[in-house]
Amino acid sequence: ESERTKPESEPAPLLAIMGRFYPFDESGIPFADTTLVIQEMQNQSNAGGEDGGTGLNVWDGALLIARYLEKRPEIVRNKKVLELGSGCGLVGIASGILGANEVVMTDLQYALPLMRENVERNESSWKGEELPCQRIECEECDWFAPPPINELFGSKNEEMRPDVILVADCVWISSLIAPLLHTLKMYTTDGYTQVIITYQQRGREAHEEFWQGIHELFDVVVVDTEKSAGLTKPDVFHVFECTKKK
């Protein structure tokens, strides 16, 4: 059973990869019944964009949400999945492997070439025979000017909507919080779209701004991953399941 309590607002570690909590190896990690192979590019701080090139690394928040979905594949199975801030593509590709009907991964332009390479690298896994994903696309989405949702999905239907939106560890700088929340508001439908967010608490200011903003827009459940999925996580990580307020 999930808890609806606010995480403590204690100072947390600075943004850095100083050793991952979840095992990761670029040569491949066991996932579901296959091997997930995700390449990254280290320390590309000059890549462009306000995120400082963080989209070229695999972060614990992405590994956490992938492992959470692995334990609860029904969240994405046969669903239209949109991911914001996809980075290297680990979460979106994992969703395809778990049987999502279609996946659209998004990030800034600089991250798309590596993301597309990783999609191709894992094509045999997400196009598997048992639960084949129809397609995985990589599209540009700047939270300061998000495109219409039907453009991201290549649909002429302006009423098109994703079933699930995934956001993995994208909250770490205050200036990106309001644009992210605006983008989520734009892409979600009241009471329909399920939003799954993994969030690493790093600093008090960003934490308070995000916590207040997400609760203004959504009904938020803080998931106890140990109870709901048998998944251990560090205390500074949180998993939120959100639905837009009516």
PDB file of C-alpha atoms in Angstrom:
ATOM      1  CA  GLU A   1       0.000   0.000   0.000  1.00  0.00           C
ATOM      2  CA  SER A   2       1.328   3.414  -0.963  1.00  0.00           C
ATOM      3  CA  GLU A   3       1.995   6.199   1.472  1.00  0.00           C
ATOM      4  CA  ARG A   4       0.746   9.780   1.088  1.00  0.00           C
ATOM      5  CA  THR A   5       3.343  11.464   3.245  1.00  0.00           C
ATOM      6  CA  LYS A   6       5.756  14.223   2.341  1.00  0.00           C
ATOM      7  CA  PRO A   7       9.441  13.259   2.100  1.00  0.00           C
ATOM      8  CA  GLU A   8      11.689  15.040   4.554  1.00  0.00           C
ATOM      9  CA  SER A   9      13.250  18.246   3.142  1.00  0.00           C
ATOM     10  CA  GLU A  10      16.804  17.495   4.200  1.00  0.00           C
ATOM     11  CA  PRO A  11      19.831  18.578   2.167  1.00  0.00           C
ATOM     12  CA  ALA A  12      20.808  15.851  -0.265  1.00  0.00           C
ATOM     13  CA  PRO A  13      23.917  15.019  -2.308  1.00  0.00           C
ATOM     14  CA  LEU A  14      24.918  17.283  -5.178  1.00  0.00           C
ATOM     15  CA  LEU A  15      24.266  16.138  -8.719  1.00  0.00           C
ATOM     16  CA  ALA A  16      27.042  13.702  -9.552  1.00  0.00           C
ATOM     17  CA  ILE A  17      27.592  10.095 -10.514  1.00  0.00           C
ATOM     18  CA  MET A  18      29.735   8.996  -7.582  1.00  0.00           C
ATOM     19  CA  GLY A  19      28.749   5.349  -7.727  1.00  0.00           C
ATOM     20  CA  ARG A  20      25.366   3.985  -8.624  1.00  0.00           C
ATOM     21  CA  PHE A  21      22.973   2.314  -6.234  1.00  0.00           C
ATOM     22  CA  TYR A  22      21.563   0.127  -9.022  1.00  0.00           C
ATOM     23  CA  PRO A  23      23.992  -2.014 -11.030  1.00  0.00           C
ATOM     24  CA  PHE A  24      24.662  -0.739 -14.545  1.00  0.00           C
ATOM     25  CA  ASP A  25      27.026  -1.944 -17.245  1.00  0.00           C
ATOM     26  CA  GLU A  26      27.181  -0.514 -20.758  1.00  0.00           C
ATOM     27  CA  SER A  27      27.820  -3.998 -22.091  1.00  0.00           C
ATOM     28  CA  GLY A  28      24.344  -4.977 -20.886  1.00  0.00           C
ATOM     29  CA  ILE A  29      22.142  -5.463 -17.823  1.00  0.00           C
ATOM     30  CA  PRO A  30      19.647  -8.297 -17.319  1.00  0.00           C
ATOM     31  CA  PHE A  31      16.136  -6.945 -17.782  1.00  0.00           C
ATOM     32  CA  ALA A  32      12.894  -8.912 -17.976  1.00  0.00           C
ATOM     33  CA  ASP A  33      13.872 -11.944 -20.065  1.00  0.00           C
ATOM     34  CA  THR A  34      16.514 -10.228 -22.156  1.00  0.00           C
ATOM     35  CA  THR A  35      19.599  -8.019 -21.937  1.00  0.00           C
ATOM     36  CA  LEU A  36      19.252  -4.238 -22.100  1.00  0.00           C
ATOM     37  CA  VAL A  37      22.272  -2.549 -23.706  1.00  0.00           C
ATOM     38  CA  ILE A  38      22.498   1.214 -23.199  1.00  0.00           C
ATOM     39  CA  GLN A  39      25.527   3.242 -24.223  1.00  0.00           C
ATOM     40  CA  GLU A  40      26.235   6.631 -22.643  1.00  0.00           C
ATOM     41  CA  MET A  41      28.651   9.509 -23.224  1.00  0.00           C
ATOM     42  CA  GLN A  42      30.485  10.773 -20.172  1.00  0.00           C
ATOM     43  CA  ASN A  43      30.920  14.353 -19.008  1.00  0.00           C
ATOM     44  CA  GLN A  44      29.463  16.169 -22.003  1.00  0.00           C
ATOM     45  CA  SER A  45      28.841  19.405 -20.102  1.00  0.00           C
ATOM     46  CA  ASN A  46      29.280  21.448 -23.284  1.00  0.00           C
ATOM     47  CA  ALA A  47      26.545  19.544 -25.110  1.00  0.00           C
ATOM     48  CA  GLY A  48      24.162  22.472 -24.914  1.00  0.00           C
ATOM     49  CA  GLY A  49      20.864  23.062 -23.199  1.00  0.00           C
ATOM     50  CA  GLU A  50      20.133  24.238 -19.706  1.00  0.00           C
ATOM     51  CA  ASP A  51      20.477  20.698 -18.398  1.00  0.00           C
ATOM     52  CA  GLY A  52      24.241  20.814 -18.983  1.00  0.00           C
ATOM     53  CA  GLY A  53      24.437  17.668 -21.072  1.00  0.00           C
ATOM     54  CA  THR A  54      23.031  15.360 -18.370  1.00  0.00           C
ATOM     55  CA  GLY A  55      20.933  13.605 -21.033  1.00  0.00           C
ATOM     56  CA  LEU A  56      23.960  11.626 -22.172  1.00  0.00           C
ATOM     57  CA  ASN A  57      24.344   9.713 -18.897  1.00  0.00           C
ATOM     58  CA  VAL A  58      22.369   6.914 -17.251  1.00  0.00           C
ATOM     59  CA  TRP A  59      21.167   8.047 -13.821  1.00  0.00           C
ATOM     60  CA  ASP A  60      19.935   6.008 -10.882  1.00  0.00           C
ATOM     61  CA  GLY A  61      16.457   7.487 -11.300  1.00  0.00           C
ATOM     62  CA  ALA A  62      16.195   5.892 -14.740  1.00  0.00           C
ATOM     63  CA  LEU A  63      17.373   2.532 -13.409  1.00  0.00           C
ATOM     64  CA  LEU A  64      14.891   2.827 -10.529  1.00  0.00           C
ATOM     65  CA  ILE A  65      11.876   3.486 -12.740  1.00  0.00           C
ATOM     66  CA  ALA A  66      12.922   0.720 -15.144  1.00  0.00           C
ATOM     67  CA  ARG A  67      13.181  -1.772 -12.275  1.00  0.00           C
ATOM     68  CA  TYR A  68       9.853  -0.559 -10.872  1.00  0.00           C
ATOM     69  CA  LEU A  69       8.161  -1.121 -14.248  1.00  0.00           C
ATOM     70  CA  GLU A  70       9.854  -4.514 -14.504  1.00  0.00           C
ATOM     71  CA  LYS A  71       8.058  -5.445 -11.267  1.00  0.00           C
ATOM     72  CA  ARG A  72       4.792  -3.847 -12.421  1.00  0.00           C
ATOM     73  CA  PRO A  73       4.722  -4.252 -16.224  1.00  0.00           C
ATOM     74  CA  GLU A  74       0.953  -3.766 -16.360  1.00  0.00           C
ATOM     75  CA  ILE A  75       1.585  -0.028 -16.010  1.00  0.00           C
ATOM     76  CA  VAL A  76       2.940   0.159 -19.578  1.00  0.00           C
ATOM     77  CA  ARG A  77       1.761  -3.064 -21.235  1.00  0.00           C
ATOM     78  CA  ASN A  78      -0.380  -2.348 -24.339  1.00  0.00           C
ATOM     79  CA  LYS A  79      -0.213   1.386 -23.563  1.00  0.00           C
ATOM     80  CA  LYS A  80       0.821   4.526 -25.449  1.00  0.00           C
ATOM     81  CA  VAL A  81       3.814   5.730 -23.454  1.00  0.00           C
ATOM     82  CA  LEU A  82       5.420   9.165 -23.516  1.00  0.00           C
ATOM     83  CA  GLU A  83       8.690   9.806 -21.729  1.00  0.00           C
ATOM     84  CA  LEU A  84      10.000  13.277 -20.914  1.00  0.00           C
ATOM     85  CA  GLY A  85      13.742  13.825 -20.503  1.00  0.00           C
ATOM     86  CA  SER A  86      14.579  10.395 -21.907  1.00  0.00           C
ATOM     87  CA  GLY A  87      18.335  10.934 -22.111  1.00  0.00           C
ATOM     88  CA  CYS A  88      20.033   7.754 -23.260  1.00  0.00           C
ATOM     89  CA  GLY A  89      16.677   6.027 -23.718  1.00  0.00           C
ATOM     90  CA  LEU A  90      16.871   3.361 -21.021  1.00  0.00           C
ATOM     91  CA  VAL A  91      13.356   3.875 -19.601  1.00  0.00           C
ATOM     92  CA  GLY A  92      11.524   4.133 -22.909  1.00  0.00           C
ATOM     93  CA  ILE A  93      13.303   1.101 -24.356  1.00  0.00           C
ATOM     94  CA  ALA A  94      12.568  -0.826 -21.152  1.00  0.00           C
ATOM     95  CA  SER A  95       8.887   0.074 -21.579  1.00  0.00           C
ATOM     96  CA  GLY A  96       8.962  -1.319 -25.103  1.00  0.00           C
ATOM     97  CA  ILE A  97      10.525  -4.544 -23.875  1.00  0.00           C
ATOM     98  CA  LEU A  98       7.752  -4.821 -21.263  1.00  0.00           C
ATOM     99  CA  GLY A  99       5.074  -4.671 -23.949  1.00  0.00           C
ATOM    100  CA  ALA A 100       4.122  -1.024 -24.422  1.00  0.00           C
ATOM    101  CA  ASN A 101       2.140  -0.641 -27.626  1.00  0.00           C
ATOM    102  CA  GLU A 102       4.100   2.429 -28.699  1.00  0.00           C
ATOM    103  CA  VAL A 103       6.694   4.613 -27.031  1.00  0.00           C
ATOM    104  CA  VAL A 104       7.703   8.186 -27.785  1.00  0.00           C
ATOM    105  CA  MET A 105      10.887   9.260 -26.005  1.00  0.00           C
ATOM    106  CA  THR A 106      11.742  12.945 -25.880  1.00  0.00           C
ATOM    107  CA  ASP A 107      14.628  15.220 -24.990  1.00  0.00           C
ATOM    108  CA  LEU A 108      16.608  18.148 -26.351  1.00  0.00           C
ATOM    109  CA  GLN A 109      18.123  17.819 -29.808  1.00  0.00           C
ATOM    110  CA  TYR A 110      21.657  17.041 -28.594  1.00  0.00           C
ATOM    111  CA  ALA A 111      20.485  13.832 -26.875  1.00  0.00           C
ATOM    112  CA  LEU A 112      18.574  12.342 -29.816  1.00  0.00           C
ATOM    113  CA  PRO A 113      21.435  10.745 -31.824  1.00  0.00           C
ATOM    114  CA  LEU A 114      22.634   8.619 -28.892  1.00  0.00           C
ATOM    115  CA  MET A 115      19.037   7.812 -27.929  1.00  0.00           C
ATOM    116  CA  ARG A 116      18.290   6.580 -31.455  1.00  0.00           C
ATOM    117  CA  GLU A 117      21.461   4.485 -31.469  1.00  0.00           C
ATOM    118  CA  ASN A 118      20.311   2.775 -28.276  1.00  0.00           C
ATOM    119  CA  VAL A 119      16.866   2.123 -29.763  1.00  0.00           C
ATOM    120  CA  GLU A 120      18.491   0.401 -32.737  1.00  0.00           C
ATOM    121  CA  ARG A 121      20.902  -1.448 -30.466  1.00  0.00           C
ATOM    122  CA  ASN A 122      17.980  -3.050 -28.589  1.00  0.00           C
ATOM    123  CA  GLU A 123      15.579  -3.502 -31.485  1.00  0.00           C
ATOM    124  CA  SER A 124      15.512  -7.286 -31.313  1.00  0.00           C
ATOM    125  CA  SER A 125      14.495  -7.069 -27.640  1.00  0.00           C
ATOM    126  CA  TRP A 126      11.647  -4.540 -27.904  1.00  0.00           C
ATOM    127  CA  LYS A 127      10.353  -6.151 -31.079  1.00  0.00           C
ATOM    128  CA  GLY A 128      10.263  -9.517 -29.342  1.00  0.00           C
ATOM    129  CA  GLU A 129       7.753 -12.156 -30.392  1.00  0.00           C
ATOM    130  CA  GLU A 130       5.764 -12.417 -27.151  1.00  0.00           C
ATOM    131  CA  LEU A 131       4.880  -8.743 -26.521  1.00  0.00           C
ATOM    132  CA  PRO A 132       6.149  -6.788 -29.522  1.00  0.00           C
ATOM    133  CA  CYS A 133       6.192  -3.021 -29.264  1.00  0.00           C
ATOM    134  CA  GLN A 134       4.854  -1.460 -32.459  1.00  0.00           C
ATOM    135  CA  ARG A 135       7.314   1.416 -32.510  1.00  0.00           C
ATOM    136  CA  ILE A 136       9.727   3.484 -30.463  1.00  0.00           C
ATOM    137  CA  GLU A 137      10.312   7.033 -31.648  1.00  0.00           C
ATOM    138  CA  CYS A 138      12.766   9.695 -30.465  1.00  0.00           C
ATOM    139  CA  GLU A 139      11.504  13.276 -30.737  1.00  0.00           C
ATOM    140  CA  GLU A 140      12.674  16.703 -29.664  1.00  0.00           C
ATOM    141  CA  CYS A 141      10.750  18.290 -26.808  1.00  0.00           C
ATOM    142  CA  ASP A 142      11.932  21.501 -25.197  1.00  0.00           C
ATOM    143  CA  TRP A 143       9.925  22.086 -22.017  1.00  0.00           C
ATOM    144  CA  PHE A 144      10.160  25.844 -22.610  1.00  0.00           C
ATOM    145  CA  ALA A 145       8.280  25.383 -25.914  1.00  0.00           C
ATOM    146  CA  PRO A 146       6.691  21.903 -25.921  1.00  0.00           C
ATOM    147  CA  PRO A 147       5.172  20.803 -29.247  1.00  0.00           C
ATOM    148  CA  PRO A 148       1.568  19.559 -29.464  1.00  0.00           C
ATOM    149  CA  ILE A 149       1.186  15.974 -28.290  1.00  0.00           C
ATOM    150  CA  ASN A 150      -0.173  14.795 -31.640  1.00  0.00           C
ATOM    151  CA  GLU A 151       3.012  16.051 -33.319  1.00  0.00           C
ATOM    152  CA  LEU A 152       5.159  13.971 -30.978  1.00  0.00           C
ATOM    153  CA  PHE A 153       3.136  10.853 -31.796  1.00  0.00           C
ATOM    154  CA  GLY A 154       2.928  11.676 -35.506  1.00  0.00           C
ATOM    155  CA  SER A 155      -0.852  11.696 -35.347  1.00  0.00           C
ATOM    156  CA  LYS A 156      -3.342  13.940 -37.163  1.00  0.00           C
ATOM    157  CA  ASN A 157      -5.769  13.392 -34.307  1.00  0.00           C
ATOM    158  CA  GLU A 158      -5.593  16.477 -32.110  1.00  0.00           C
ATOM    159  CA  GLU A 159      -7.392  14.552 -29.343  1.00  0.00           C
ATOM    160  CA  MET A 160      -4.601  11.970 -29.221  1.00  0.00           C
ATOM    161  CA  ARG A 161      -3.390  11.364 -25.656  1.00  0.00           C
ATOM    162  CA  PRO A 162      -0.776   9.128 -24.015  1.00  0.00           C
ATOM    163  CA  ASP A 163      -1.909   6.539 -21.491  1.00  0.00           C
ATOM    164  CA  VAL A 164       1.264   6.857 -19.426  1.00  0.00           C
ATOM    165  CA  ILE A 165       3.895   9.562 -19.031  1.00  0.00           C
ATOM    166  CA  LEU A 166       7.253   8.644 -17.493  1.00  0.00           C
ATOM    167  CA  VAL A 167       9.693  11.116 -15.944  1.00  0.00           C
ATOM    168  CA  ALA A 168      12.948   9.728 -14.548  1.00  0.00           C
ATOM    169  CA  ASP A 169      15.060  11.942 -12.282  1.00  0.00           C
ATOM    170  CA  CYS A 170      14.484  15.181 -14.187  1.00  0.00           C
ATOM    171  CA  VAL A 171      14.149  17.470 -11.153  1.00  0.00           C
ATOM    172  CA  TRP A 172      17.528  18.817 -10.084  1.00  0.00           C
ATOM    173  CA  ILE A 173      17.619  22.500 -11.041  1.00  0.00           C
ATOM    174  CA  SER A 174      14.960  25.060 -10.067  1.00  0.00           C
ATOM    175  CA  SER A 175      14.826  26.772 -13.449  1.00  0.00           C
ATOM    176  CA  LEU A 176      13.556  23.572 -15.115  1.00  0.00           C
ATOM    177  CA  ILE A 177      10.759  22.806 -12.640  1.00  0.00           C
ATOM    178  CA  ALA A 178       8.111  25.254 -13.894  1.00  0.00           C
ATOM    179  CA  PRO A 179       8.667  24.310 -17.577  1.00  0.00           C
ATOM    180  CA  LEU A 180       8.469  20.594 -16.705  1.00  0.00           C
ATOM    181  CA  LEU A 181       5.230  21.076 -14.756  1.00  0.00           C
ATOM    182  CA  HIS A 182       3.776  23.139 -17.612  1.00  0.00           C
ATOM    183  CA  THR A 183       4.666  20.382 -20.076  1.00  0.00           C
ATOM    184  CA  LEU A 184       3.080  17.721 -17.871  1.00  0.00           C
ATOM    185  CA  LYS A 185      -0.079  19.818 -17.558  1.00  0.00           C
ATOM    186  CA  MET A 186      -0.211  20.216 -21.334  1.00  0.00           C
ATOM    187  CA  TYR A 187       0.191  16.499 -22.066  1.00  0.00           C
ATOM    188  CA  THR A 188      -2.056  14.954 -19.387  1.00  0.00           C
ATOM    189  CA  THR A 189      -5.805  14.418 -19.441  1.00  0.00           C
ATOM    190  CA  ASP A 190      -7.886  14.760 -16.272  1.00  0.00           C
ATOM    191  CA  GLY A 191      -8.287  11.410 -14.538  1.00  0.00           C
ATOM    192  CA  TYR A 192      -6.933   9.477 -17.531  1.00  0.00           C
ATOM    193  CA  THR A 193      -3.186   9.823 -18.003  1.00  0.00           C
ATOM    194  CA  GLN A 194      -1.044   8.103 -15.399  1.00  0.00           C
ATOM    195  CA  VAL A 195       2.220   9.898 -14.641  1.00  0.00           C
ATOM    196  CA  ILE A 196       5.078   7.964 -13.025  1.00  0.00           C
ATOM    197  CA  ILE A 197       7.946  10.060 -11.692  1.00  0.00           C
ATOM    198  CA  THR A 198      11.178   9.040 -10.036  1.00  0.00           C
ATOM    199  CA  TYR A 199      12.717  11.872  -8.142  1.00  0.00           C
ATOM    200  CA  GLN A 200      16.029  12.247  -6.343  1.00  0.00           C
ATOM    201  CA  GLN A 201      15.942  14.877  -3.630  1.00  0.00           C
ATOM    202  CA  ARG A 202      19.057  17.049  -3.965  1.00  0.00           C
ATOM    203  CA  GLY A 203      18.437  20.531  -2.580  1.00  0.00           C
ATOM    204  CA  ARG A 204      15.823  22.190  -0.387  1.00  0.00           C
ATOM    205  CA  GLU A 205      14.827  25.001  -2.792  1.00  0.00           C
ATOM    206  CA  ALA A 206      14.198  22.793  -5.811  1.00  0.00           C
ATOM    207  CA  HIS A 207      12.524  20.170  -3.625  1.00  0.00           C
ATOM    208  CA  GLU A 208      10.029  22.616  -2.116  1.00  0.00           C
ATOM    209  CA  GLU A 209       9.204  24.181  -5.474  1.00  0.00           C
ATOM    210  CA  PHE A 210       8.651  20.815  -7.118  1.00  0.00           C
ATOM    211  CA  TRP A 211       6.664  19.389  -4.207  1.00  0.00           C
ATOM    212  CA  GLN A 212       4.297  22.357  -4.146  1.00  0.00           C
ATOM    213  CA  GLY A 213       3.921  22.503  -7.926  1.00  0.00           C
ATOM    214  CA  ILE A 214       3.236  18.809  -8.471  1.00  0.00           C
ATOM    215  CA  HIS A 215       0.512  18.812  -5.802  1.00  0.00           C
ATOM    216  CA  GLU A 216      -1.190  21.848  -7.327  1.00  0.00           C
ATOM    217  CA  LEU A 217      -1.639  19.964 -10.603  1.00  0.00           C
ATOM    218  CA  PHE A 218      -1.933  16.309  -9.586  1.00  0.00           C
ATOM    219  CA  ASP A 219      -3.235  13.894  -7.031  1.00  0.00           C
ATOM    220  CA  VAL A 220       0.065  12.385  -5.908  1.00  0.00           C
ATOM    221  CA  VAL A 221       0.775   9.056  -4.250  1.00  0.00           C
ATOM    222  CA  VAL A 222       4.265   8.472  -2.844  1.00  0.00           C
ATOM    223  CA  VAL A 223       4.897   4.813  -3.582  1.00  0.00           C
ATOM    224  CA  ASP A 224       6.460   2.465  -1.047  1.00  0.00           C
ATOM    225  CA  THR A 225       8.405   0.418  -3.589  1.00  0.00           C
ATOM    226  CA  GLU A 226       9.423  -2.162  -0.999  1.00  0.00           C
ATOM    227  CA  LYS A 227       5.794  -2.982  -0.186  1.00  0.00           C
ATOM    228  CA  SER A 228       4.308  -2.621  -3.666  1.00  0.00           C
ATOM    229  CA  ALA A 229       7.101  -4.146  -5.757  1.00  0.00           C
ATOM    230  CA  GLY A 230       9.715  -5.632  -3.406  1.00  0.00           C
ATOM    231  CA  LEU A 231      12.156  -3.009  -4.684  1.00  0.00           C
ATOM    232  CA  THR A 232      14.724  -1.418  -2.386  1.00  0.00           C
ATOM    233  CA  LYS A 233      15.777   2.179  -3.005  1.00  0.00           C
ATOM    234  CA  PRO A 234      17.838   4.866  -1.252  1.00  0.00           C
ATOM    235  CA  ASP A 235      15.888   7.231   1.015  1.00  0.00           C
ATOM    236  CA  VAL A 236      16.695  10.227  -1.212  1.00  0.00           C
ATOM    237  CA  PHE A 237      14.787   8.604  -4.089  1.00  0.00           C
ATOM    238  CA  HIS A 238      11.033   8.765  -4.420  1.00  0.00           C
ATOM    239  CA  VAL A 239       8.540   7.208  -6.809  1.00  0.00           C
ATOM    240  CA  PHE A 240       5.361   9.198  -7.437  1.00  0.00           C
ATOM    241  CA  GLU A 241       2.209   7.983  -9.159  1.00  0.00           C
ATOM    242  CA  CYS A 242       0.188  10.987 -10.276  1.00  0.00           C
ATOM    243  CA  THR A 243      -3.156  11.701 -11.919  1.00  0.00           C
ATOM    244  CA  LYS A 244      -4.251  15.161 -13.002  1.00  0.00           C
ATOM    245  CA  LYS A 245      -6.762  16.869 -10.750  1.00  0.00           C
ATOM    246  CA  LYS A 246     -10.222  17.392 -12.249  1.00  0.00           C
TER     247      LYS A 246
END
